Tab-separated table of C-alpha atoms in Angstrom:
chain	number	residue	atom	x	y	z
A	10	UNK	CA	0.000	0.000	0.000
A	11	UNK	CA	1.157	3.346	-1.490
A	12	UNK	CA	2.477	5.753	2.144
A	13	UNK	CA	-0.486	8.226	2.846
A	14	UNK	CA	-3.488	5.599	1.564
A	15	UNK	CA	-6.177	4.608	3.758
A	16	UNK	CA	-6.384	0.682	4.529
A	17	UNK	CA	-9.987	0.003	4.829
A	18	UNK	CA	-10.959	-3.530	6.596
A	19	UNK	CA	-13.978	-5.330	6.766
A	20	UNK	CA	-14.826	-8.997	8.665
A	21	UNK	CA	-17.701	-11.142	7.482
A	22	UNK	CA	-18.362	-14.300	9.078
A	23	UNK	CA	-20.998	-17.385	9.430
A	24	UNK	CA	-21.578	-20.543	11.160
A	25	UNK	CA	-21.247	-23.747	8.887
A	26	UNK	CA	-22.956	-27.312	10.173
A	27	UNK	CA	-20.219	-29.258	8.896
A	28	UNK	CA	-17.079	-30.378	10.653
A	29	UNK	CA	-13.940	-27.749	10.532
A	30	UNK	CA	-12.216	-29.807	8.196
A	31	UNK	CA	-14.777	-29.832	5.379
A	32	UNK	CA	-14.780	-26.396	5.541
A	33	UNK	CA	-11.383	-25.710	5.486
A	34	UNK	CA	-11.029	-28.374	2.357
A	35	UNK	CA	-13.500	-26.365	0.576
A	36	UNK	CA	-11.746	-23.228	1.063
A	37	UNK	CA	-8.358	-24.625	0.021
A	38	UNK	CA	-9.907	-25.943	-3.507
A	39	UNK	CA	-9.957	-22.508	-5.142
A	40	UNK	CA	-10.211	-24.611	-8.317
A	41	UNK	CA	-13.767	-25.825	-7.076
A	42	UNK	CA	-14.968	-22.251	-5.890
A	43	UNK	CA	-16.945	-21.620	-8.994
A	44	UNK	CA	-18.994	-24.282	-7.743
A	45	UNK	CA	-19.428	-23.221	-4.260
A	46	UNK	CA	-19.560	-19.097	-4.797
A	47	UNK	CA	-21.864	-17.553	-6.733
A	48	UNK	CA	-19.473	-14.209	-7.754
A	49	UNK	CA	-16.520	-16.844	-8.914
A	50	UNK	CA	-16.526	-17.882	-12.780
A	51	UNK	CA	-13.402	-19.513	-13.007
A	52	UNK	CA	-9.986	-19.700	-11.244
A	53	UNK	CA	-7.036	-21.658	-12.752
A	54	UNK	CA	-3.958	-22.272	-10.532
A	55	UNK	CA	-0.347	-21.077	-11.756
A	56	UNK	CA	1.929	-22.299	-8.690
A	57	UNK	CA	1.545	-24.304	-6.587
A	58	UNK	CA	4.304	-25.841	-3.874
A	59	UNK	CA	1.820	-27.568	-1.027
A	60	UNK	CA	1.623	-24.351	0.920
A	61	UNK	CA	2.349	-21.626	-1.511
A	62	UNK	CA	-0.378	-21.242	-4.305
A	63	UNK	CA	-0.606	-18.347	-7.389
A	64	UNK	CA	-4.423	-18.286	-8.447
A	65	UNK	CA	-5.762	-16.477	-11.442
A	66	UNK	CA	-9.272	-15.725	-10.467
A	67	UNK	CA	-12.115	-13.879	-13.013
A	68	UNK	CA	-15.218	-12.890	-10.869
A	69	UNK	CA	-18.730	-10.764	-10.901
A	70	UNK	CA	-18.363	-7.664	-8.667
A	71	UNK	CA	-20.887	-5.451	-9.015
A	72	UNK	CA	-22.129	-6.509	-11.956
A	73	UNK	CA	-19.280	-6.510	-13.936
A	74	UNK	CA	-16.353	-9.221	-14.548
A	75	UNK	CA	-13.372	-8.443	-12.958
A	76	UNK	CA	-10.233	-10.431	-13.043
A	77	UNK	CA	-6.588	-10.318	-11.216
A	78	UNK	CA	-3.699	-12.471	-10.089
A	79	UNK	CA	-3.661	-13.836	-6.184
A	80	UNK	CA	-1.174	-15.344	-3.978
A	81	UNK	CA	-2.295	-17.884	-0.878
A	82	UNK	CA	-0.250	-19.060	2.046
A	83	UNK	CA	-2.463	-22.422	3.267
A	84	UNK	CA	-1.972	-23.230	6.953
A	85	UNK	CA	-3.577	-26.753	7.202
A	86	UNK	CA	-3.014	-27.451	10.502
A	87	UNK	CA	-3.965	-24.108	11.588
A	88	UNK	CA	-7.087	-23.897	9.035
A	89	UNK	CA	-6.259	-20.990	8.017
A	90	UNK	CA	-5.410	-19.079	4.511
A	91	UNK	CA	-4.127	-16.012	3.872
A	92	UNK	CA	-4.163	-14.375	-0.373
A	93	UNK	CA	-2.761	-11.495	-1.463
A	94	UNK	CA	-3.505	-9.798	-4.731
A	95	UNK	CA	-0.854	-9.315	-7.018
A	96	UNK	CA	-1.675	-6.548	-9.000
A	97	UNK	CA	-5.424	-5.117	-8.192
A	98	UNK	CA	-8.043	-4.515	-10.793
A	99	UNK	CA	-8.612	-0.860	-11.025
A	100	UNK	CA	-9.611	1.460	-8.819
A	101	UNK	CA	-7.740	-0.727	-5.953
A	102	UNK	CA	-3.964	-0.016	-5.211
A	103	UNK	CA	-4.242	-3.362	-2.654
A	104	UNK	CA	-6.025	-6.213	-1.720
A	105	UNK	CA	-5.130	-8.556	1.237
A	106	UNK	CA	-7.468	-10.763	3.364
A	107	UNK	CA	-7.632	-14.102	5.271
A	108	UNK	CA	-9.951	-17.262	6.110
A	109	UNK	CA	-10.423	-18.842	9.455
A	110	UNK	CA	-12.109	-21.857	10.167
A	111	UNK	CA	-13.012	-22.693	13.818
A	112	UNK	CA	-14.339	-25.707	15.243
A	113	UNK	CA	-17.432	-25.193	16.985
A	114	UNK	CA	-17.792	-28.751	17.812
A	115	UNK	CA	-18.028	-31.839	15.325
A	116	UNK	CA	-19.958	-31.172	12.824
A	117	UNK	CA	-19.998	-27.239	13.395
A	118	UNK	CA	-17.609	-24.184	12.892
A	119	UNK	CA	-17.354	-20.611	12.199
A	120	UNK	CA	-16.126	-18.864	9.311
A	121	UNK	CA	-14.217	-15.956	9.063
A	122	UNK	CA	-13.324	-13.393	6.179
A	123	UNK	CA	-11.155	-10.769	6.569
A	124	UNK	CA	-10.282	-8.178	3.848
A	125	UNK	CA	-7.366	-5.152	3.724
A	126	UNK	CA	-7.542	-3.274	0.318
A	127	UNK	CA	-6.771	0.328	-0.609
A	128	UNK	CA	-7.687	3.154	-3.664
A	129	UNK	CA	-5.924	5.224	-5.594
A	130	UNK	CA	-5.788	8.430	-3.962
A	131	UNK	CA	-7.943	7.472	-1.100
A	132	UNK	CA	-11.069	8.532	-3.154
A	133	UNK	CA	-14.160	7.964	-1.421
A	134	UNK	CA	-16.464	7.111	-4.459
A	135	UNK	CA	-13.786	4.604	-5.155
A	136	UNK	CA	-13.666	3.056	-2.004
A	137	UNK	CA	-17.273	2.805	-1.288
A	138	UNK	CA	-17.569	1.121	-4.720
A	139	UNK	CA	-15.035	-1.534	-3.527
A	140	UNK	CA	-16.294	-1.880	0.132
A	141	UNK	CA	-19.819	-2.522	-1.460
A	142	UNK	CA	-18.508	-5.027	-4.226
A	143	UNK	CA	-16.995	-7.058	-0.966
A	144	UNK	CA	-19.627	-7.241	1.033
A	145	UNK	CA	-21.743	-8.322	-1.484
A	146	UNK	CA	-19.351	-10.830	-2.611
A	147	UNK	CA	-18.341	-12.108	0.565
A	148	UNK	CA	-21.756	-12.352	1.586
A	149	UNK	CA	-23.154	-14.482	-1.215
A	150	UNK	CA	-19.625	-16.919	-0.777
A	151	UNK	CA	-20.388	-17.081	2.705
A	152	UNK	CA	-24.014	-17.971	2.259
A	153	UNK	CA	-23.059	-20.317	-0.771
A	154	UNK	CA	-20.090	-22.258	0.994
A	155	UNK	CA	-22.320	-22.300	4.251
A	156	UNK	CA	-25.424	-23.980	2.147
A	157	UNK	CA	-23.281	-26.820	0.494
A	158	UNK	CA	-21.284	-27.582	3.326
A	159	UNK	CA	-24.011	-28.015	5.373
A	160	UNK	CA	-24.962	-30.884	2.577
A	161	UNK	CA	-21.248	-32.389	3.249
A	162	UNK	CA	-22.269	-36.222	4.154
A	163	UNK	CA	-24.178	-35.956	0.582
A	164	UNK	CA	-22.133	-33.935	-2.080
A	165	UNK	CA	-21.301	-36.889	-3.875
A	166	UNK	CA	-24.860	-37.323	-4.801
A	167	UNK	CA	-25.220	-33.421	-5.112
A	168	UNK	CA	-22.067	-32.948	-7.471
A	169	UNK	CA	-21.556	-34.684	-11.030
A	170	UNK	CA	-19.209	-33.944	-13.883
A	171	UNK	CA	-19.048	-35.340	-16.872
A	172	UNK	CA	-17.882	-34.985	-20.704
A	173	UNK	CA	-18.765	-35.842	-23.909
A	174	UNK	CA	-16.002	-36.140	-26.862
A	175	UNK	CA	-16.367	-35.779	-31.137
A	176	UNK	CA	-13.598	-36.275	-33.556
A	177	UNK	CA	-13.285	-33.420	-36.537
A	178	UNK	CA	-11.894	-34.246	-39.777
A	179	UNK	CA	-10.744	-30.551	-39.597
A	180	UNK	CA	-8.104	-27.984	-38.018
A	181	UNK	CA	-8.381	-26.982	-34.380
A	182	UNK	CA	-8.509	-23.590	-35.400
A	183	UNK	CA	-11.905	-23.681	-37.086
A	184	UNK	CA	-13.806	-25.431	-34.544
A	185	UNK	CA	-12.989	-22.981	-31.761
A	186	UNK	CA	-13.689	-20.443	-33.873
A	187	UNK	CA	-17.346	-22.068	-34.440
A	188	UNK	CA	-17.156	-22.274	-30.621
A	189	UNK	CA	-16.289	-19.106	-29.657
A	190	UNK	CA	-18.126	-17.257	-32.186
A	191	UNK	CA	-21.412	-17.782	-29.709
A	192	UNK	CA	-23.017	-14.837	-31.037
A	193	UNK	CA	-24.036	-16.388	-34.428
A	194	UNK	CA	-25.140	-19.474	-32.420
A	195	UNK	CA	-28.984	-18.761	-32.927
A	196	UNK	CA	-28.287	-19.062	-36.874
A	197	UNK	CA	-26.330	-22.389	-36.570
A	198	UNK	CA	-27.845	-24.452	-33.618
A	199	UNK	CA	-31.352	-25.234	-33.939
A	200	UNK	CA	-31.660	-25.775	-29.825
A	201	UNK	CA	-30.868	-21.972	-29.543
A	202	UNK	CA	-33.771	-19.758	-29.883
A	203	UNK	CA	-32.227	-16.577	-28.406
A	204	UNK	CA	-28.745	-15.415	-27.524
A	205	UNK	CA	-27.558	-11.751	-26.762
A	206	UNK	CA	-23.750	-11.603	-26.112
A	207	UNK	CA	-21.217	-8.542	-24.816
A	208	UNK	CA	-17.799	-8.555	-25.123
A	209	UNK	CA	-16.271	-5.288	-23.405
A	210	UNK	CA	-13.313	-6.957	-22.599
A	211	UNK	CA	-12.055	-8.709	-25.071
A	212	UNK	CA	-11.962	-12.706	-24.265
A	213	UNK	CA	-14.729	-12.687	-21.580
A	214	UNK	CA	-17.990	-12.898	-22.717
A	215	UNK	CA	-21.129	-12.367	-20.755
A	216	UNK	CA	-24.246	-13.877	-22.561
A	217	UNK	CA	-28.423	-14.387	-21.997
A	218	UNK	CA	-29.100	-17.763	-23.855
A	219	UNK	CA	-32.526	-19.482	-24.668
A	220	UNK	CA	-32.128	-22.976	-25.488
A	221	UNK	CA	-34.794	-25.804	-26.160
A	222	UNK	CA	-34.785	-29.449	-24.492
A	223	UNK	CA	-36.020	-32.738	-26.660
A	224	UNK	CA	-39.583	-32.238	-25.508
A	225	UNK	CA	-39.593	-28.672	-26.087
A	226	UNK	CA	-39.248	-26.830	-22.607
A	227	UNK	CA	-37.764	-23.696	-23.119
A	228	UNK	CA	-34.760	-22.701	-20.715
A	229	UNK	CA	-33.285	-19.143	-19.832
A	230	UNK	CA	-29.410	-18.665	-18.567
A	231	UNK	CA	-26.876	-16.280	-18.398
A	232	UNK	CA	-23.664	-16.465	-18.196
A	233	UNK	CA	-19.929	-15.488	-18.155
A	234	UNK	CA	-17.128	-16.918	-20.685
A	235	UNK	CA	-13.797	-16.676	-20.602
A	236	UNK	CA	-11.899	-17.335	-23.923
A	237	UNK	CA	-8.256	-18.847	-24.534
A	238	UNK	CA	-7.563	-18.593	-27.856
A	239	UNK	CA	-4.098	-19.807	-27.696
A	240	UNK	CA	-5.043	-22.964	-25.172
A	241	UNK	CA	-8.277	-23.309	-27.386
A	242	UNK	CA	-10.443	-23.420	-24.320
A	243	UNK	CA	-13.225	-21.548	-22.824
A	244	UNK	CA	-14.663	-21.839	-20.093
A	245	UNK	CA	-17.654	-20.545	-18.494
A	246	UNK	CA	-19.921	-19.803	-15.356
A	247	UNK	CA	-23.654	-20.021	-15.496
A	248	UNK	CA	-25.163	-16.966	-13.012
A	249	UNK	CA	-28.334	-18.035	-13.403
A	250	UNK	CA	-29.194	-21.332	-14.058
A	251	UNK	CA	-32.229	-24.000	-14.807
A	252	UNK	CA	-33.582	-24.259	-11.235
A	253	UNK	CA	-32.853	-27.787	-10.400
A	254	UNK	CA	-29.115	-26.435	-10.814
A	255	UNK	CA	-27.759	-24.355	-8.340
A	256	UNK	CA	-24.417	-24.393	-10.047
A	257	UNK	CA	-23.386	-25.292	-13.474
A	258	UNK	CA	-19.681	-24.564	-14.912
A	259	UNK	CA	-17.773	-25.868	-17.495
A	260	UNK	CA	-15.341	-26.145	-20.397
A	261	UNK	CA	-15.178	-26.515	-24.416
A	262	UNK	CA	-11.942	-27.626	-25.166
A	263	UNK	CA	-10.538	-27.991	-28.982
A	264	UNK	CA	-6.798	-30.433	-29.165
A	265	UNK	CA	-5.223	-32.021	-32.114
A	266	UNK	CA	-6.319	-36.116	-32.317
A	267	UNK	CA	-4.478	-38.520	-34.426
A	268	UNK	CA	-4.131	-38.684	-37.492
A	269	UNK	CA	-4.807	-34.564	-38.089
A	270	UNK	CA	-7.481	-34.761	-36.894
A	271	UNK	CA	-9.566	-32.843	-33.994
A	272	UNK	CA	-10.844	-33.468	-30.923
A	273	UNK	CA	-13.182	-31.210	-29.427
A	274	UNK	CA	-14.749	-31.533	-25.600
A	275	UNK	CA	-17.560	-30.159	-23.706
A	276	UNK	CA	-17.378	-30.976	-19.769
A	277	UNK	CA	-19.601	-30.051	-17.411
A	278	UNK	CA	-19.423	-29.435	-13.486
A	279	UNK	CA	-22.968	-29.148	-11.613
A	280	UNK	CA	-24.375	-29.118	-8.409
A	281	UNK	CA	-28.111	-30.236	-8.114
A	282	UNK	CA	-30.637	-28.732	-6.174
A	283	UNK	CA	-32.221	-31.268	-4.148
A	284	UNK	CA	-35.387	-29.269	-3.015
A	285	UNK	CA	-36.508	-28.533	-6.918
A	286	UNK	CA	-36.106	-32.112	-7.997
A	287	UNK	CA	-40.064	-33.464	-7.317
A	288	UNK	CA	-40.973	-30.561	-8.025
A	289	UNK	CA	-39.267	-30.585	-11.674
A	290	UNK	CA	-39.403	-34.029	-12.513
A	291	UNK	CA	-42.427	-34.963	-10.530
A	292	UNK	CA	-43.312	-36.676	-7.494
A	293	UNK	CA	-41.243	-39.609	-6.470
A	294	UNK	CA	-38.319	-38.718	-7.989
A	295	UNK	CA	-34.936	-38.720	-6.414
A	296	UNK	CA	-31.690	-37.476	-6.472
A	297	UNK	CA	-30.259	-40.645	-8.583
A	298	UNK	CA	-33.149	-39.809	-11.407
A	299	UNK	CA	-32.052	-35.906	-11.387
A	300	UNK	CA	-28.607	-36.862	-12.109
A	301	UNK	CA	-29.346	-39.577	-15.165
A	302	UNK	CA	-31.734	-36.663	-16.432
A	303	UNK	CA	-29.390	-33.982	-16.036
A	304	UNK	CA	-26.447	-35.695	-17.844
A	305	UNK	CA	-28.715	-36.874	-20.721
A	306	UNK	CA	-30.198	-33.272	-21.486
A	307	UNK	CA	-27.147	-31.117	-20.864
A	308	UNK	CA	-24.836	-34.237	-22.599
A	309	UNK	CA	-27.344	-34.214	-25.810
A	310	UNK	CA	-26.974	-30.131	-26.062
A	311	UNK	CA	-23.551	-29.826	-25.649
A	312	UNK	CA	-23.164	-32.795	-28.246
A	313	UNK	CA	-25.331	-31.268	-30.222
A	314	UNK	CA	-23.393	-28.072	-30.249
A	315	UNK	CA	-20.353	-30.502	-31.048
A	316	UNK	CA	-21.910	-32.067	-33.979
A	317	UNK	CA	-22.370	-28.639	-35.616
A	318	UNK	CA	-19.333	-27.475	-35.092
A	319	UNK	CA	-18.029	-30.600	-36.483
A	320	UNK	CA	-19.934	-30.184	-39.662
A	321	UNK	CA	-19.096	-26.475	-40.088
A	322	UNK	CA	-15.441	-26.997	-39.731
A	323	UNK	CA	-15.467	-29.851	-41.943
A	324	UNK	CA	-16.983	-27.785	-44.672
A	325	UNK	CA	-14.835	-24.784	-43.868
A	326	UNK	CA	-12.329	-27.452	-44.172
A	327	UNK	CA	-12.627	-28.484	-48.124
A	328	UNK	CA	-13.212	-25.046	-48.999
């Protein structure tokens, strides 16, 4: 922090009903976070050395995507992590903070955030803006990690992944194009009905999609991409989702197969929501049914979207 700035602080905290450990776990997975907070679209880890971790981290604040570089210092045994931005996003000059997990007994414990940050020029429109991106944030991770771990003896049933393959007689290049290109989607994928997309900065994408299931229901979601040309990835965070999700991230991914050829990958990451499933897929139905249905209709879009691409890189291909 810059001599003569003013270090604002803030402390949010919760109790969890799940054991210290689980909670701790969770918080150490910053991979997983997506998942578990609502503001977090994607994080992929740089460094990593078993205590020492380097995170880059793209999240909502405020409505709009913001993304920066982090460093952690885990403390296991003490459940406790500290992070550090690297270089803030604008209008912050620093960003510091920690997590504490307490035991509260066996299967309970409180939760503690703490942030640090500074503006430039200690500007008070500046720092209210950040103060009020934080405790919104913090309050929707809190309330997020508090809900699923408090599910902890079940998240196997509550969490799938999955991922569904195609091989392209084509050049990697022209199928993530098809794939990034999401804003010509509605002309080219008969599933989409509807899909407004802005790109103010450029690689992250956020979009409103309407897509249609095999027996015709009409679906509504939004959400945030982030594009890796050279990697030939994106990845992306649903913020509002179908509502027996109440988290759904994933990845297309475009690498070279044999014989010049290309494969290109959809996976998904999802966490039911076990309240909405009778009401959803009727009464009776379980947890076990939600997944099976789940995996078959977001599988047979996804593939779907596959398939096209597949056939408009091929063309492109011969041209």
């Amino acid at each position: 922090m810059a001599d003569g700035e003013q270090v604002h602080r803030t402390v949010h905290e919760t109790e969890v009903a799940a054991p210290a450990g689980v909670v701790y776990g969770m918080i150490a997975d910053a991979a997983r976070w997506p998942l578990l907070f609502l503001p977090n679209v994607h994080v992929d880890r740089l460094e990593f050395d078993g205590a020492n971790e380097r995170l880059r981290m793209w999240a909502t604040a405020n409505g709009r995507v913001k993304s920066w570089t982090s460093r952690r210092v885990l403390d296991a045994a003490a459940r406790r992590i500290e992070f550090r931005q690297e270089i803030p996003s604008a209008p912050l000059t620093a960003m510091s903070g920690t997590w504490i997990v307490e035991a509260l007994g066996a299967e309970r414990s409180k939760l503690t955030l703490l942030h640090a940050f500074s503006v430039a020029g200690n500007r008070a429109a500046d720092a209210a803006w950040v103060e009020r991106a934080t405790d919104t944030n913090s309050r929707a991770e809190l309330a997020g990690l508090a809900a699923l771990a408090g599910q902890w003896a079940r998240l196997d049933e509550l969490v799938l992944s999955f991922e569904d393959s195609v091989r392209i007689d084509a050049p990697p290049q022209l199928v993530y194009a098809f794939l990034e290109d999401a804003g010509r989607w509605p002309d080219r994928l008969p599933h989409v009905s509807r899909l407004d997309l802005t790109e103010e900065t450029a690689g992250v994408q956020v979009m409103s999609m309407d897509t249609l299931t095999a027996d015709g229901a009409a679906h509504t979601t939004e959400s945030v991409r982030v594009c890796f040309p050279d990697a030939a990835r994106i990845v992306y965070k649903q913020t509002v989702t179908p509502v027996l999700m109440s988290a759904h991230t994933g990845a297309w991914t475009v690498a070279p197969g044999p014989a010049g050829t290309t494969i290109a990958t959809s996976r998904h990451n999802v966490v039911l929501r076990e309240e909405a499933v009778e009401r959803v897929l009727g009464a009776g139905t379980d947890l076990a049914w939600a997944r099976s249905y789940v995996r078959e209709a977001l599988g047979r879009n996804s593939t779907a979207t596959l398939n096209h691409a597949k056939r408009y890189a091929e063309s492109a291909a011969v041209l």
